[in-house]
Every structure is written in C-alpha cells, then in structure tokens.
Amino acid sequence: DHEIEVYGAFYLQSVVKKLYDMGLGSCWITVDGIIPSQVERLLAGQPGIIQHLLVFGKPEKKDSKGDKHKTIVNCDAKYEQDPYGLAIISTPDESRLSVVETIFLKTWGNVAPYEEMEKRGVLDLLYYVRNSPSYQNAQPCRLILKDGYGELCVINPEQEENYTDAGIMLFFLEGLAKEMSFPSNWHFIQDDSDNAEYRRVAHFDL
C-alpha cells in the first residue's frame, strides 16, 4: 500500500529528527528479503508488517581529513544549512541532481526556470528540499509547480522504495515550509494510472 509507505516514512523520519535533536545518530535499515520466521519473532505476536528498522546511538567523531563532502554555504539564502539536521553537501562527482532537473512547471517534463521559481518565492525552499536523503542516492522524487500548490511525484513507480523516499522528502518539505513561512499542508494522492514513467504521490500547498 503506497499510502502506508509514504506516511510510514514521513513519521519514521520525524523520529530521526527527534534523535538528532538529542545528539544521537541514526540509520535506516531496509529489511527486504527477511525470512518469515524472523518477521514473526520481531513482531512478537502483534499484527503488522516490517519494512525498515531504525538503528540509533551516539555517533563517533570522524576524522574530517580526506572527506570528499563539503557543506555548501549560499550567502544569498536565508538558510545556510537546513534546520532538520541534513547537511547540504557537494561531492566531486556531482551526484546530486540540480533544481532544474527535479522541478517542473505546470506539466511533467516542462523544466521550471530559475526566474519563475524566484518570482514565486520558492527557489530557496526547493533548493534545500531536493537534498532530502534517498535509498542509494537514487533521488526518485520530482515536483510539479502549479498555481498555488505543487505535486510530488516519483519516477519508476514500480520500485516500492521510491514511495519511502517520497515520504522522507515530504517530511523535509513540510518542516522547511513551516520554517520559511510557507503553507505546509499536504495530503496523499492515490494515483491509479498506468503511467510507467511517473506517478503522483502528494498535493502540497505553496
């Protein structure tokens, strides 16, 4: 059920945020392929399914020498680093998709120009939201800007983990929208189309 996957990821990411506020590190573990007897043992007789485990603890300090990641500081933006514990990073292989690769205007595939996003006042918000973590850095989420709202979509909708990534992005989108005084209301979209390229996941107000 894609709705359960989206909301489950959204609320589990809220736990990650609480752990971060407590100075604890955390890590999602995907349990695809776990054998039924292990599932039964973990559920301890309670009904339900298990898709992910969350491991947390006190992180060790790492030597920063040789670390290829670096924090991006955008001096023209209000937020140099988002308030949800996600470092805005860059890598030498430029593994992160750019804003114009992930944001469309009104229709799928119609690239949203920087000027249009600036005119709508959403460029900073969308710049940071695109850095939401995703499984194996696949970055499956795309945003379609409409008039007064947007739609979150996932590419390759046959891949279940993409809906988990959408839930995580919605957590960052809602939180950052609140911090930046945008409306932060969103709801799940049940897209039953047969579109193999992408599916809509959520409607959010802007």
PDB file of C-alpha atoms in Angstrom:
ATOM      1  CA  ASP A   1       0.000   0.000   0.000  1.00  0.00           C
ATOM      2  CA  HIS A   2       1.720   3.162  -1.214  1.00  0.00           C
ATOM      3  CA  GLU A   3      -0.166   5.400   1.198  1.00  0.00           C
ATOM      4  CA  ILE A   4       1.136   3.391   4.158  1.00  0.00           C
ATOM      5  CA  GLU A   5       4.666   3.541   2.750  1.00  0.00           C
ATOM      6  CA  VAL A   6       4.531   7.322   2.334  1.00  0.00           C
ATOM      7  CA  TYR A   7       3.053   8.074   5.759  1.00  0.00           C
ATOM      8  CA  GLY A   8       5.223   5.445   7.443  1.00  0.00           C
ATOM      9  CA  ALA A   9       8.388   7.018   6.045  1.00  0.00           C
ATOM     10  CA  PHE A  10       7.154  10.502   6.953  1.00  0.00           C
ATOM     11  CA  TYR A  11       6.611   9.610  10.611  1.00  0.00           C
ATOM     12  CA  LEU A  12       9.735   7.486  10.919  1.00  0.00           C
ATOM     13  CA  GLN A  13      11.746  10.443   9.647  1.00  0.00           C
ATOM     14  CA  SER A  14      10.157  12.535  12.405  1.00  0.00           C
ATOM     15  CA  VAL A  15      11.693  10.066  14.871  1.00  0.00           C
ATOM     16  CA  VAL A  16      15.061  10.578  13.158  1.00  0.00           C
ATOM     17  CA  LYS A  17      14.627  14.329  13.713  1.00  0.00           C
ATOM     18  CA  LYS A  18      13.927  13.797  17.432  1.00  0.00           C
ATOM     19  CA  LEU A  19      17.012  11.613  17.734  1.00  0.00           C
ATOM     20  CA  TYR A  20      19.079  14.284  16.005  1.00  0.00           C
ATOM     21  CA  ASP A  21      17.800  16.899  18.455  1.00  0.00           C
ATOM     22  CA  MET A  22      19.028  14.621  21.268  1.00  0.00           C
ATOM     23  CA  GLY A  23      22.503  14.436  19.756  1.00  0.00           C
ATOM     24  CA  LEU A  24      22.062  10.868  18.529  1.00  0.00           C
ATOM     25  CA  GLY A  25      22.893   9.429  15.142  1.00  0.00           C
ATOM     26  CA  SER A  26      20.568   7.064  13.308  1.00  0.00           C
ATOM     27  CA  CYS A  27      20.404   4.852  10.255  1.00  0.00           C
ATOM     28  CA  TRP A  28      17.547   3.278   8.307  1.00  0.00           C
ATOM     29  CA  ILE A  29      17.941  -0.424   7.529  1.00  0.00           C
ATOM     30  CA  THR A  30      15.861  -1.956   4.745  1.00  0.00           C
ATOM     31  CA  VAL A  31      14.699  -5.474   5.563  1.00  0.00           C
ATOM     32  CA  ASP A  32      13.607  -6.642   2.127  1.00  0.00           C
ATOM     33  CA  GLY A  33      14.051 -10.383   1.876  1.00  0.00           C
ATOM     34  CA  ILE A  34      13.857 -11.051   5.603  1.00  0.00           C
ATOM     35  CA  ILE A  35      12.619 -14.597   6.231  1.00  0.00           C
ATOM     36  CA  PRO A  36       9.085 -15.036   7.683  1.00  0.00           C
ATOM     37  CA  SER A  37      10.299 -16.607  10.931  1.00  0.00           C
ATOM     38  CA  GLN A  38      12.411 -13.530  11.668  1.00  0.00           C
ATOM     39  CA  VAL A  39       9.449 -11.251  10.970  1.00  0.00           C
ATOM     40  CA  GLU A  40       7.273 -13.236  13.373  1.00  0.00           C
ATOM     41  CA  ARG A  41       9.949 -13.028  16.040  1.00  0.00           C
ATOM     42  CA  LEU A  42      10.272  -9.254  15.653  1.00  0.00           C
ATOM     43  CA  LEU A  43       6.504  -8.719  15.702  1.00  0.00           C
ATOM     44  CA  ALA A  44       6.201 -10.858  18.860  1.00  0.00           C
ATOM     45  CA  GLY A  45       2.653 -11.911  18.043  1.00  0.00           C
ATOM     46  CA  GLN A  46       1.435  -8.426  17.095  1.00  0.00           C
ATOM     47  CA  PRO A  47      -0.233  -7.852  13.690  1.00  0.00           C
ATOM     48  CA  GLY A  48       1.665  -5.842  11.114  1.00  0.00           C
ATOM     49  CA  ILE A  49       4.475  -5.826   8.595  1.00  0.00           C
ATOM     50  CA  ILE A  50       8.110  -4.743   8.869  1.00  0.00           C
ATOM     51  CA  GLN A  51       9.788  -2.877   6.028  1.00  0.00           C
ATOM     52  CA  HIS A  52      12.523  -0.935   7.828  1.00  0.00           C
ATOM     53  CA  LEU A  53      14.476  -0.923  11.063  1.00  0.00           C
ATOM     54  CA  LEU A  54      15.869   2.217  12.655  1.00  0.00           C
ATOM     55  CA  VAL A  55      19.213   1.932  14.417  1.00  0.00           C
ATOM     56  CA  PHE A  56      20.380   4.782  16.631  1.00  0.00           C
ATOM     57  CA  GLY A  57      23.121   5.612  19.085  1.00  0.00           C
ATOM     58  CA  LYS A  58      25.885   8.028  19.965  1.00  0.00           C
ATOM     59  CA  PRO A  59      27.954   8.603  16.817  1.00  0.00           C
ATOM     60  CA  GLU A  60      31.731   8.530  16.920  1.00  0.00           C
ATOM     61  CA  LYS A  61      33.550  11.627  15.780  1.00  0.00           C
ATOM     62  CA  LYS A  62      35.155  11.102  12.397  1.00  0.00           C
ATOM     63  CA  ASP A  63      38.424  12.488  11.165  1.00  0.00           C
ATOM     64  CA  SER A  64      37.466  15.023   8.520  1.00  0.00           C
ATOM     65  CA  LYS A  65      40.738  14.572   6.617  1.00  0.00           C
ATOM     66  CA  GLY A  66      40.103  13.220   3.174  1.00  0.00           C
ATOM     67  CA  ASP A  67      36.343  13.651   3.454  1.00  0.00           C
ATOM     68  CA  LYS A  68      35.172  14.418  -0.049  1.00  0.00           C
ATOM     69  CA  HIS A  69      31.948  16.057   1.151  1.00  0.00           C
ATOM     70  CA  LYS A  70      31.729  19.729   1.929  1.00  0.00           C
ATOM     71  CA  THR A  71      28.964  21.964   3.217  1.00  0.00           C
ATOM     72  CA  ILE A  72      27.505  24.392   0.724  1.00  0.00           C
ATOM     73  CA  VAL A  73      27.131  27.938   2.034  1.00  0.00           C
ATOM     74  CA  ASN A  74      24.774  30.033  -0.054  1.00  0.00           C
ATOM     75  CA  CYS A  75      25.382  33.572   1.200  1.00  0.00           C
ATOM     76  CA  ASP A  76      22.351  34.912  -0.631  1.00  0.00           C
ATOM     77  CA  ALA A  77      19.963  32.468   1.035  1.00  0.00           C
ATOM     78  CA  LYS A  78      18.299  32.850   4.416  1.00  0.00           C
ATOM     79  CA  TYR A  79      19.302  29.326   5.394  1.00  0.00           C
ATOM     80  CA  GLU A  80      22.929  28.266   5.077  1.00  0.00           C
ATOM     81  CA  GLN A  81      22.000  24.830   6.378  1.00  0.00           C
ATOM     82  CA  ASP A  82      18.517  23.492   6.791  1.00  0.00           C
ATOM     83  CA  PRO A  83      17.185  23.119  10.347  1.00  0.00           C
ATOM     84  CA  TYR A  84      16.472  19.395  10.057  1.00  0.00           C
ATOM     85  CA  GLY A  85      19.967  18.038  10.534  1.00  0.00           C
ATOM     86  CA  LEU A  86      20.606  17.423   6.863  1.00  0.00           C
ATOM     87  CA  ALA A  87      23.953  18.833   5.790  1.00  0.00           C
ATOM     88  CA  ILE A  88      23.778  20.358   2.345  1.00  0.00           C
ATOM     89  CA  ILE A  89      26.722  18.673   0.679  1.00  0.00           C
ATOM     90  CA  SER A  90      28.505  18.557  -2.629  1.00  0.00           C
ATOM     91  CA  THR A  91      30.618  15.737  -3.995  1.00  0.00           C
ATOM     92  CA  PRO A  92      33.311  15.793  -6.675  1.00  0.00           C
ATOM     93  CA  ASP A  93      31.205  13.535  -8.898  1.00  0.00           C
ATOM     94  CA  GLU A  94      28.281  15.983  -8.655  1.00  0.00           C
ATOM     95  CA  SER A  95      25.968  13.176  -7.608  1.00  0.00           C
ATOM     96  CA  ARG A  96      23.111  15.469  -6.574  1.00  0.00           C
ATOM     97  CA  LEU A  97      20.575  16.466  -9.204  1.00  0.00           C
ATOM     98  CA  SER A  98      20.166  20.196  -9.755  1.00  0.00           C
ATOM     99  CA  VAL A  99      16.984  22.135  -9.050  1.00  0.00           C
ATOM    100  CA  VAL A 100      16.093  22.380 -12.738  1.00  0.00           C
ATOM    101  CA  GLU A 101      16.452  18.606 -13.089  1.00  0.00           C
ATOM    102  CA  THR A 102      13.901  17.937 -10.360  1.00  0.00           C
ATOM    103  CA  ILE A 103      11.337  20.757 -10.666  1.00  0.00           C
ATOM    104  CA  PHE A 104       8.792  21.062 -13.475  1.00  0.00           C
ATOM    105  CA  LEU A 105       6.384  23.897 -14.208  1.00  0.00           C
ATOM    106  CA  LYS A 106       2.679  23.008 -14.550  1.00  0.00           C
ATOM    107  CA  THR A 107       3.249  19.848 -16.621  1.00  0.00           C
ATOM    108  CA  TRP A 108       5.570  16.852 -16.411  1.00  0.00           C
ATOM    109  CA  GLY A 109       8.877  17.423 -18.191  1.00  0.00           C
ATOM    110  CA  ASN A 110       8.449  21.186 -18.579  1.00  0.00           C
ATOM    111  CA  VAL A 111      11.549  22.474 -16.761  1.00  0.00           C
ATOM    112  CA  ALA A 112      10.841  25.265 -14.268  1.00  0.00           C
ATOM    113  CA  PRO A 113      13.193  28.217 -14.965  1.00  0.00           C
ATOM    114  CA  TYR A 114      15.092  29.730 -12.041  1.00  0.00           C
ATOM    115  CA  GLU A 115      13.416  33.054 -12.768  1.00  0.00           C
ATOM    116  CA  GLU A 116       9.952  31.538 -12.364  1.00  0.00           C
ATOM    117  CA  MET A 117      10.860  29.896  -9.052  1.00  0.00           C
ATOM    118  CA  GLU A 118      12.346  33.164  -7.796  1.00  0.00           C
ATOM    119  CA  LYS A 119       9.222  35.059  -8.859  1.00  0.00           C
ATOM    120  CA  ARG A 120       7.089  32.621  -6.878  1.00  0.00           C
ATOM    121  CA  GLY A 121       9.461  32.904  -3.907  1.00  0.00           C
ATOM    122  CA  VAL A 122      10.068  29.150  -3.702  1.00  0.00           C
ATOM    123  CA  LEU A 123      13.623  28.810  -5.021  1.00  0.00           C
ATOM    124  CA  ASP A 124      15.329  28.536  -1.608  1.00  0.00           C
ATOM    125  CA  LEU A 125      12.735  26.053  -0.364  1.00  0.00           C
ATOM    126  CA  LEU A 126      13.080  23.790  -3.390  1.00  0.00           C
ATOM    127  CA  TYR A 127      16.865  24.116  -3.426  1.00  0.00           C
ATOM    128  CA  TYR A 128      17.104  22.581   0.041  1.00  0.00           C
ATOM    129  CA  VAL A 129      14.278  20.061  -0.306  1.00  0.00           C
ATOM    130  CA  ARG A 130      15.969  18.377  -3.270  1.00  0.00           C
ATOM    131  CA  ASN A 131      18.773  17.326  -0.876  1.00  0.00           C
ATOM    132  CA  SER A 132      16.450  15.008   1.031  1.00  0.00           C
ATOM    133  CA  PRO A 133      18.102  11.606   1.502  1.00  0.00           C
ATOM    134  CA  SER A 134      17.031   8.702  -0.688  1.00  0.00           C
ATOM    135  CA  TYR A 135      17.753   4.991  -0.955  1.00  0.00           C
ATOM    136  CA  GLN A 136      21.160   4.521  -2.632  1.00  0.00           C
ATOM    137  CA  ASN A 137      21.007   8.223  -3.571  1.00  0.00           C
ATOM    138  CA  ALA A 138      18.548   7.365  -6.362  1.00  0.00           C
ATOM    139  CA  GLN A 139      16.728  10.721  -5.985  1.00  0.00           C
ATOM    140  CA  PRO A 140      13.422   9.461  -7.433  1.00  0.00           C
ATOM    141  CA  CYS A 141      11.260  12.445  -6.448  1.00  0.00           C
ATOM    142  CA  ARG A 142      10.145  15.233  -8.761  1.00  0.00           C
ATOM    143  CA  LEU A 143       8.000  18.300  -8.069  1.00  0.00           C
ATOM    144  CA  ILE A 144       5.487  19.870 -10.429  1.00  0.00           C
ATOM    145  CA  LEU A 145       4.732  23.518  -9.623  1.00  0.00           C
ATOM    146  CA  LYS A 146       1.130  24.539 -10.209  1.00  0.00           C
ATOM    147  CA  ASP A 147      -0.699  27.772  -9.351  1.00  0.00           C
ATOM    148  CA  GLY A 148      -0.704  27.979  -5.549  1.00  0.00           C
ATOM    149  CA  TYR A 149       0.258  24.359  -4.997  1.00  0.00           C
ATOM    150  CA  GLY A 150       2.573  21.624  -6.150  1.00  0.00           C
ATOM    151  CA  GLU A 151       2.512  17.887  -6.749  1.00  0.00           C
ATOM    152  CA  LEU A 152       5.178  15.471  -5.577  1.00  0.00           C
ATOM    153  CA  CYS A 153       5.815  12.612  -7.998  1.00  0.00           C
ATOM    154  CA  VAL A 154       8.085   9.583  -8.135  1.00  0.00           C
ATOM    155  CA  ILE A 155       9.797   8.197 -11.203  1.00  0.00           C
ATOM    156  CA  ASN A 156       9.984   4.435 -11.768  1.00  0.00           C
ATOM    157  CA  PRO A 157       6.793   3.862  -9.734  1.00  0.00           C
ATOM    158  CA  GLU A 158       7.219   0.089  -9.819  1.00  0.00           C
ATOM    159  CA  GLN A 159      10.059   0.449  -7.306  1.00  0.00           C
ATOM    160  CA  GLU A 160       8.462   0.398  -3.865  1.00  0.00           C
ATOM    161  CA  GLU A 161      11.372   2.133  -2.135  1.00  0.00           C
ATOM    162  CA  ASN A 162      10.644   5.273  -4.146  1.00  0.00           C
ATOM    163  CA  TYR A 163       7.465   5.808  -2.128  1.00  0.00           C
ATOM    164  CA  THR A 164       9.505   5.588   1.055  1.00  0.00           C
ATOM    165  CA  ASP A 165      11.813   8.272  -0.328  1.00  0.00           C
ATOM    166  CA  ALA A 166       8.748  10.382  -1.148  1.00  0.00           C
ATOM    167  CA  GLY A 167       7.599  10.197   2.477  1.00  0.00           C
ATOM    168  CA  ILE A 168      11.034  11.329   3.653  1.00  0.00           C
ATOM    169  CA  MET A 169      11.015  14.248   1.219  1.00  0.00           C
ATOM    170  CA  LEU A 170       7.540  15.261   2.411  1.00  0.00           C
ATOM    171  CA  PHE A 171       8.862  15.434   5.970  1.00  0.00           C
ATOM    172  CA  PHE A 172      11.618  17.820   4.882  1.00  0.00           C
ATOM    173  CA  LEU A 173       9.225  19.763   2.666  1.00  0.00           C
ATOM    174  CA  GLU A 174       6.702  20.271   5.469  1.00  0.00           C
ATOM    175  CA  GLY A 175       9.323  21.217   8.047  1.00  0.00           C
ATOM    176  CA  LEU A 176      11.220  23.627   5.837  1.00  0.00           C
ATOM    177  CA  ALA A 177       7.982  25.178   4.585  1.00  0.00           C
ATOM    178  CA  LYS A 178       6.997  25.949   8.190  1.00  0.00           C
ATOM    179  CA  GLU A 179      10.418  27.434   8.922  1.00  0.00           C
ATOM    180  CA  MET A 180      10.217  29.628   5.824  1.00  0.00           C
ATOM    181  CA  SER A 181       6.587  30.723   6.447  1.00  0.00           C
ATOM    182  CA  PHE A 182       5.032  28.767   3.581  1.00  0.00           C
ATOM    183  CA  PRO A 183       1.806  26.814   3.917  1.00  0.00           C
ATOM    184  CA  SER A 184       2.791  23.324   4.992  1.00  0.00           C
ATOM    185  CA  ASN A 185      -0.412  21.396   4.293  1.00  0.00           C
ATOM    186  CA  TRP A 186      -0.187  18.269   2.180  1.00  0.00           C
ATOM    187  CA  HIS A 187      -2.177  15.129   1.500  1.00  0.00           C
ATOM    188  CA  PHE A 188      -1.570  11.827  -0.235  1.00  0.00           C
ATOM    189  CA  ILE A 189      -2.724  11.313  -3.834  1.00  0.00           C
ATOM    190  CA  GLN A 190      -3.895   7.858  -4.862  1.00  0.00           C
ATOM    191  CA  ASP A 191      -2.667   7.750  -8.452  1.00  0.00           C
ATOM    192  CA  ASP A 192      -4.113   4.630 -10.083  1.00  0.00           C
ATOM    193  CA  SER A 193      -2.923   5.487 -13.575  1.00  0.00           C
ATOM    194  CA  ASP A 194      -0.865   3.052 -15.623  1.00  0.00           C
ATOM    195  CA  ASN A 195       1.864   5.616 -16.239  1.00  0.00           C
ATOM    196  CA  ALA A 196       5.136   3.672 -16.157  1.00  0.00           C
ATOM    197  CA  GLU A 197       7.314   6.809 -16.149  1.00  0.00           C
ATOM    198  CA  TYR A 198       5.987   8.529 -13.030  1.00  0.00           C
ATOM    199  CA  ARG A 199       3.104   8.640 -10.550  1.00  0.00           C
ATOM    200  CA  ARG A 200       1.753  11.471  -8.433  1.00  0.00           C
ATOM    201  CA  VAL A 201       2.170  10.935  -4.699  1.00  0.00           C
ATOM    202  CA  ALA A 202       1.087  14.073  -2.842  1.00  0.00           C
ATOM    203  CA  HIS A 203      -0.512  17.502  -3.192  1.00  0.00           C
ATOM    204  CA  PHE A 204       1.078  20.298  -1.153  1.00  0.00           C
ATOM    205  CA  ASP A 205       0.123  23.955  -0.773  1.00  0.00           C
ATOM    206  CA  LEU A 206       2.559  26.742  -1.624  1.00  0.00           C
TER     207      LEU A 206
END
